[in-house]
Amino acid sequence: QVQTVESGGGSVQAGGSLRLSCVASGIMFRQFAMSWYRQAPGKQRELVASITRDYFTNYADSVKGRFTISRDNARNTVYLQMNRLKPEDTAVYFCNARSTALSGDFWGQGTQVTVSS
């Protein structure tokens, strides 16, 4: 059974930091591209950051220079370090594991991040 479980969300003041973690089980983790998405109330889900099997990273313009995605294949875990948080970063953050070759596309339940001004 495939599971992706996020943790690390919470409430912080603007300018603060949080680190999100996502542990994936039941998949060949190192074969999957891992991504973080977020969805704010009344808005569509959007890509925040992604990291490929080969550790290439990509970021939304709105988080470049503030957020860092990384992965630890030994722990089947992907991280999102979020610094200099802004109120507009408030959203539910979702972890996604995707492999076209293995026909896999898996989502976690999400973790809430709230940034107050």
mmCIF file with all atom_site columns, C-alpha atoms in Angstrom:
data_model
loop_
_atom_site.group_PDB
_atom_site.id
_atom_site.type_symbol
_atom_site.label_atom_id
_atom_site.label_alt_id
_atom_site.label_comp_id
_atom_site.label_asym_id
_atom_site.label_entity_id
_atom_site.label_seq_id
_atom_site.pdbx_PDB_ins_code
_atom_site.Cartn_x
_atom_site.Cartn_y
_atom_site.Cartn_z
_atom_site.occupancy
_atom_site.B_iso_or_equiv
_atom_site.pdbx_formal_charge
_atom_site.auth_seq_id
_atom_site.auth_comp_id
_atom_site.auth_asym_id
_atom_site.auth_atom_id
_atom_site.pdbx_PDB_model_num
ATOM 1   C CA . GLN A 1 1   ? 0.000   0.000  0.000   1.00 0.00 ? 1   GLN A CA 1
ATOM 2   C CA . VAL A 1 2   ? 1.378   3.384  -1.017  1.00 0.00 ? 2   VAL A CA 1
ATOM 3   C CA . GLN A 1 3   ? 1.371   6.169  1.529   1.00 0.00 ? 3   GLN A CA 1
ATOM 4   C CA . THR A 1 4   ? 2.749   9.672  1.502   1.00 0.00 ? 4   THR A CA 1
ATOM 5   C CA . VAL A 1 5   ? 2.489   11.391 4.874   1.00 0.00 ? 5   VAL A CA 1
ATOM 6   C CA . GLU A 1 6   ? 3.250   15.066 5.389   1.00 0.00 ? 6   GLU A CA 1
ATOM 7   C CA . SER A 1 7   ? 4.237   16.692 8.665   1.00 0.00 ? 7   SER A CA 1
ATOM 8   C CA . GLY A 1 8   ? 5.743   19.897 9.953   1.00 0.00 ? 8   GLY A CA 1
ATOM 9   C CA . GLY A 1 9   ? 2.962   22.362 9.259   1.00 0.00 ? 9   GLY A CA 1
ATOM 10  C CA . GLY A 1 10  ? 1.838   24.902 11.815  1.00 0.00 ? 10  GLY A CA 1
ATOM 11  C CA . SER A 1 11  ? 1.274   28.556 12.564  1.00 0.00 ? 11  SER A CA 1
ATOM 12  C CA . VAL A 1 12  ? 4.048   31.123 12.414  1.00 0.00 ? 12  VAL A CA 1
ATOM 13  C CA . GLN A 1 13  ? 4.410   34.859 12.150  1.00 0.00 ? 13  GLN A CA 1
ATOM 14  C CA . ALA A 1 14  ? 5.544   36.529 8.973   1.00 0.00 ? 14  ALA A CA 1
ATOM 15  C CA . GLY A 1 15  ? 9.289   36.240 8.557   1.00 0.00 ? 15  GLY A CA 1
ATOM 16  C CA . GLY A 1 16  ? 9.420   32.917 10.360  1.00 0.00 ? 16  GLY A CA 1
ATOM 17  C CA . SER A 1 17  ? 10.440  29.474 9.126   1.00 0.00 ? 17  SER A CA 1
ATOM 18  C CA . LEU A 1 18  ? 8.993   25.989 8.923   1.00 0.00 ? 18  LEU A CA 1
ATOM 19  C CA . ARG A 1 19  ? 10.294  22.716 7.553   1.00 0.00 ? 19  ARG A CA 1
ATOM 20  C CA . LEU A 1 20  ? 7.838   20.283 6.016   1.00 0.00 ? 20  LEU A CA 1
ATOM 21  C CA . SER A 1 21  ? 8.587   16.591 5.683   1.00 0.00 ? 21  SER A CA 1
ATOM 22  C CA . CYS A 1 22  ? 6.947   13.921 3.576   1.00 0.00 ? 22  CYS A CA 1
ATOM 23  C CA . VAL A 1 23  ? 7.662   10.243 4.077   1.00 0.00 ? 23  VAL A CA 1
ATOM 24  C CA . ALA A 1 24  ? 6.676   7.926  1.237   1.00 0.00 ? 24  ALA A CA 1
ATOM 25  C CA . SER A 1 25  ? 6.230   4.205  1.712   1.00 0.00 ? 25  SER A CA 1
ATOM 26  C CA . GLY A 1 26  ? 5.280   1.391  -0.631  1.00 0.00 ? 26  GLY A CA 1
ATOM 27  C CA . ILE A 1 27  ? 7.122   2.871  -3.624  1.00 0.00 ? 27  ILE A CA 1
ATOM 28  C CA . MET A 1 28  ? 10.619  2.751  -5.076  1.00 0.00 ? 28  MET A CA 1
ATOM 29  C CA . PHE A 1 29  ? 11.237  6.208  -3.745  1.00 0.00 ? 29  PHE A CA 1
ATOM 30  C CA . ARG A 1 30  ? 14.431  6.918  -5.647  1.00 0.00 ? 30  ARG A CA 1
ATOM 31  C CA . GLN A 1 31  ? 12.578  6.341  -8.940  1.00 0.00 ? 31  GLN A CA 1
ATOM 32  C CA . PHE A 1 32  ? 10.013  9.054  -8.225  1.00 0.00 ? 32  PHE A CA 1
ATOM 33  C CA . ALA A 1 33  ? 10.049  12.780 -8.774  1.00 0.00 ? 33  ALA A CA 1
ATOM 34  C CA . MET A 1 34  ? 8.817   14.468 -5.623  1.00 0.00 ? 34  MET A CA 1
ATOM 35  C CA . SER A 1 35  ? 6.938   17.721 -5.435  1.00 0.00 ? 35  SER A CA 1
ATOM 36  C CA . TRP A 1 36  ? 5.229   20.041 -3.011  1.00 0.00 ? 36  TRP A CA 1
ATOM 37  C CA . TYR A 1 37  ? 1.980   21.713 -4.003  1.00 0.00 ? 37  TYR A CA 1
ATOM 38  C CA . ARG A 1 38  ? -0.224  24.072 -2.034  1.00 0.00 ? 38  ARG A CA 1
ATOM 39  C CA . GLN A 1 39  ? -3.826  25.117 -2.096  1.00 0.00 ? 39  GLN A CA 1
ATOM 40  C CA . ALA A 1 40  ? -5.161  28.235 -0.455  1.00 0.00 ? 40  ALA A CA 1
ATOM 41  C CA . PRO A 1 41  ? -8.895  28.685 0.268   1.00 0.00 ? 41  PRO A CA 1
ATOM 42  C CA . GLY A 1 42  ? -10.778 29.496 -2.921  1.00 0.00 ? 42  GLY A CA 1
ATOM 43  C CA . LYS A 1 43  ? -7.741  28.975 -5.114  1.00 0.00 ? 43  LYS A CA 1
ATOM 44  C CA . GLN A 1 44  ? -6.459  26.206 -7.346  1.00 0.00 ? 44  GLN A CA 1
ATOM 45  C CA . ARG A 1 45  ? -3.726  23.877 -6.240  1.00 0.00 ? 45  ARG A CA 1
ATOM 46  C CA . GLU A 1 46  ? -0.359  25.152 -7.429  1.00 0.00 ? 46  GLU A CA 1
ATOM 47  C CA . LEU A 1 47  ? 3.118   23.716 -7.721  1.00 0.00 ? 47  LEU A CA 1
ATOM 48  C CA . VAL A 1 48  ? 5.528   25.094 -5.138  1.00 0.00 ? 48  VAL A CA 1
ATOM 49  C CA . ALA A 1 49  ? 8.693   23.083 -5.759  1.00 0.00 ? 49  ALA A CA 1
ATOM 50  C CA . SER A 1 50  ? 9.822   19.822 -7.297  1.00 0.00 ? 50  SER A CA 1
ATOM 51  C CA . ILE A 1 51  ? 12.921  17.633 -7.288  1.00 0.00 ? 51  ILE A CA 1
ATOM 52  C CA . THR A 1 52  ? 13.675  14.950 -9.833  1.00 0.00 ? 52  THR A CA 1
ATOM 53  C CA . ARG A 1 53  ? 15.289  11.548 -9.348  1.00 0.00 ? 53  ARG A CA 1
ATOM 54  C CA . ASP A 1 54  ? 18.535  13.220 -10.357 1.00 0.00 ? 54  ASP A CA 1
ATOM 55  C CA . TYR A 1 55  ? 18.118  16.028 -7.841  1.00 0.00 ? 55  TYR A CA 1
ATOM 56  C CA . PHE A 1 56  ? 17.213  18.734 -10.346 1.00 0.00 ? 56  PHE A CA 1
ATOM 57  C CA . THR A 1 57  ? 14.993  21.285 -8.645  1.00 0.00 ? 57  THR A CA 1
ATOM 58  C CA . ASN A 1 58  ? 12.320  23.693 -9.804  1.00 0.00 ? 58  ASN A CA 1
ATOM 59  C CA . TYR A 1 59  ? 10.499  26.426 -7.902  1.00 0.00 ? 59  TYR A CA 1
ATOM 60  C CA . ALA A 1 60  ? 7.494   28.664 -8.331  1.00 0.00 ? 60  ALA A CA 1
ATOM 61  C CA . ASP A 1 61  ? 8.584   32.258 -8.848  1.00 0.00 ? 61  ASP A CA 1
ATOM 62  C CA . SER A 1 62  ? 6.767   33.278 -5.684  1.00 0.00 ? 62  SER A CA 1
ATOM 63  C CA . VAL A 1 63  ? 9.007   31.123 -3.463  1.00 0.00 ? 63  VAL A CA 1
ATOM 64  C CA . LYS A 1 64  ? 12.376  31.323 -5.215  1.00 0.00 ? 64  LYS A CA 1
ATOM 65  C CA . GLY A 1 65  ? 15.108  32.340 -2.803  1.00 0.00 ? 65  GLY A CA 1
ATOM 66  C CA . ARG A 1 66  ? 12.928  31.558 0.238   1.00 0.00 ? 66  ARG A CA 1
ATOM 67  C CA . PHE A 1 67  ? 12.056  27.858 -0.058  1.00 0.00 ? 67  PHE A CA 1
ATOM 68  C CA . THR A 1 68  ? 14.378  24.887 -0.576  1.00 0.00 ? 68  THR A CA 1
ATOM 69  C CA . ILE A 1 69  ? 13.324  21.386 -1.571  1.00 0.00 ? 69  ILE A CA 1
ATOM 70  C CA . SER A 1 70  ? 15.553  18.412 -0.828  1.00 0.00 ? 70  SER A CA 1
ATOM 71  C CA . ARG A 1 71  ? 15.298  14.646 -0.669  1.00 0.00 ? 71  ARG A CA 1
ATOM 72  C CA . ASP A 1 72  ? 16.853  11.849 1.338   1.00 0.00 ? 72  ASP A CA 1
ATOM 73  C CA . ASN A 1 73  ? 16.494  8.595  -0.551  1.00 0.00 ? 73  ASN A CA 1
ATOM 74  C CA . ALA A 1 74  ? 17.795  6.575  2.387   1.00 0.00 ? 74  ALA A CA 1
ATOM 75  C CA . ARG A 1 75  ? 14.837  7.816  4.449   1.00 0.00 ? 75  ARG A CA 1
ATOM 76  C CA . ASN A 1 76  ? 12.259  7.918  1.645   1.00 0.00 ? 76  ASN A CA 1
ATOM 77  C CA . THR A 1 77  ? 11.701  11.514 2.627   1.00 0.00 ? 77  THR A CA 1
ATOM 78  C CA . VAL A 1 78  ? 11.355  14.836 0.845   1.00 0.00 ? 78  VAL A CA 1
ATOM 79  C CA . TYR A 1 79  ? 11.663  18.136 2.686   1.00 0.00 ? 79  TYR A CA 1
ATOM 80  C CA . LEU A 1 80  ? 10.569  21.685 2.094   1.00 0.00 ? 80  LEU A CA 1
ATOM 81  C CA . GLN A 1 81  ? 12.476  24.294 4.060   1.00 0.00 ? 81  GLN A CA 1
ATOM 82  C CA . MET A 1 82  ? 10.445  27.494 4.097   1.00 0.00 ? 82  MET A CA 1
ATOM 83  C CA . ASN A 1 83  ? 12.115  30.717 5.218   1.00 0.00 ? 83  ASN A CA 1
ATOM 84  C CA . ARG A 1 84  ? 10.943  34.332 5.320   1.00 0.00 ? 84  ARG A CA 1
ATOM 85  C CA . LEU A 1 85  ? 7.353   33.171 5.273   1.00 0.00 ? 85  LEU A CA 1
ATOM 86  C CA . LYS A 1 86  ? 4.649   35.569 4.144   1.00 0.00 ? 86  LYS A CA 1
ATOM 87  C CA . PRO A 1 87  ? 0.899   35.625 4.856   1.00 0.00 ? 87  PRO A CA 1
ATOM 88  C CA . GLU A 1 88  ? 0.318   34.703 1.211   1.00 0.00 ? 88  GLU A CA 1
ATOM 89  C CA . ASP A 1 89  ? 2.119   31.401 1.847   1.00 0.00 ? 89  ASP A CA 1
ATOM 90  C CA . THR A 1 90  ? -0.845  30.327 3.977   1.00 0.00 ? 90  THR A CA 1
ATOM 91  C CA . ALA A 1 91  ? -2.274  27.146 2.448   1.00 0.00 ? 91  ALA A CA 1
ATOM 92  C CA . VAL A 1 92  ? -2.566  23.419 2.790   1.00 0.00 ? 92  VAL A CA 1
ATOM 93  C CA . TYR A 1 93  ? 0.677   21.899 1.509   1.00 0.00 ? 93  TYR A CA 1
ATOM 94  C CA . PHE A 1 94  ? 0.554   18.559 -0.282  1.00 0.00 ? 94  PHE A CA 1
ATOM 95  C CA . CYS A 1 95  ? 3.293   16.107 -1.128  1.00 0.00 ? 95  CYS A CA 1
ATOM 96  C CA . ASN A 1 96  ? 3.226   14.369 -4.507  1.00 0.00 ? 96  ASN A CA 1
ATOM 97  C CA . ALA A 1 97  ? 5.200   11.389 -5.762  1.00 0.00 ? 97  ALA A CA 1
ATOM 98  C CA . ARG A 1 98  ? 5.169   10.859 -9.510  1.00 0.00 ? 98  ARG A CA 1
ATOM 99  C CA . SER A 1 99  ? 6.783   8.412  -11.896 1.00 0.00 ? 99  SER A CA 1
ATOM 100 C CA . THR A 1 100 ? 5.718   8.244  -15.522 1.00 0.00 ? 100 THR A CA 1
ATOM 101 C CA . ALA A 1 101 ? 7.774   5.100  -16.105 1.00 0.00 ? 101 ALA A CA 1
ATOM 102 C CA . LEU A 1 102 ? 6.162   3.310  -13.156 1.00 0.00 ? 102 LEU A CA 1
ATOM 103 C CA . SER A 1 103 ? 2.701   4.815  -13.745 1.00 0.00 ? 103 SER A CA 1
ATOM 104 C CA . GLY A 1 104 ? 2.572   6.217  -10.260 1.00 0.00 ? 104 GLY A CA 1
ATOM 105 C CA . ASP A 1 105 ? 1.003   9.459  -9.071  1.00 0.00 ? 105 ASP A CA 1
ATOM 106 C CA . PHE A 1 106 ? 0.421   9.612  -5.335  1.00 0.00 ? 106 PHE A CA 1
ATOM 107 C CA . TRP A 1 107 ? -0.759  12.373 -3.018  1.00 0.00 ? 107 TRP A CA 1
ATOM 108 C CA . GLY A 1 108 ? -0.653  12.907 0.702   1.00 0.00 ? 108 GLY A CA 1
ATOM 109 C CA . GLN A 1 109 ? -3.445  14.301 2.861   1.00 0.00 ? 109 GLN A CA 1
ATOM 110 C CA . GLY A 1 110 ? -1.800  17.680 3.280   1.00 0.00 ? 110 GLY A CA 1
ATOM 111 C CA . THR A 1 111 ? -0.513  19.754 6.155   1.00 0.00 ? 111 THR A CA 1
ATOM 112 C CA . GLN A 1 112 ? -1.756  23.219 7.061   1.00 0.00 ? 112 GLN A CA 1
ATOM 113 C CA . VAL A 1 113 ? 0.620   26.174 7.058   1.00 0.00 ? 113 VAL A CA 1
ATOM 114 C CA . THR A 1 114 ? -0.693  29.452 8.460   1.00 0.00 ? 114 THR A CA 1
ATOM 115 C CA . VAL A 1 115 ? 1.362   32.644 8.385   1.00 0.00 ? 115 VAL A CA 1
ATOM 116 C CA . SER A 1 116 ? 0.076   35.626 10.320  1.00 0.00 ? 116 SER A CA 1
ATOM 117 C CA . SER A 1 117 ? 1.082   39.222 9.701   1.00 0.00 ? 117 SER A CA 1
#
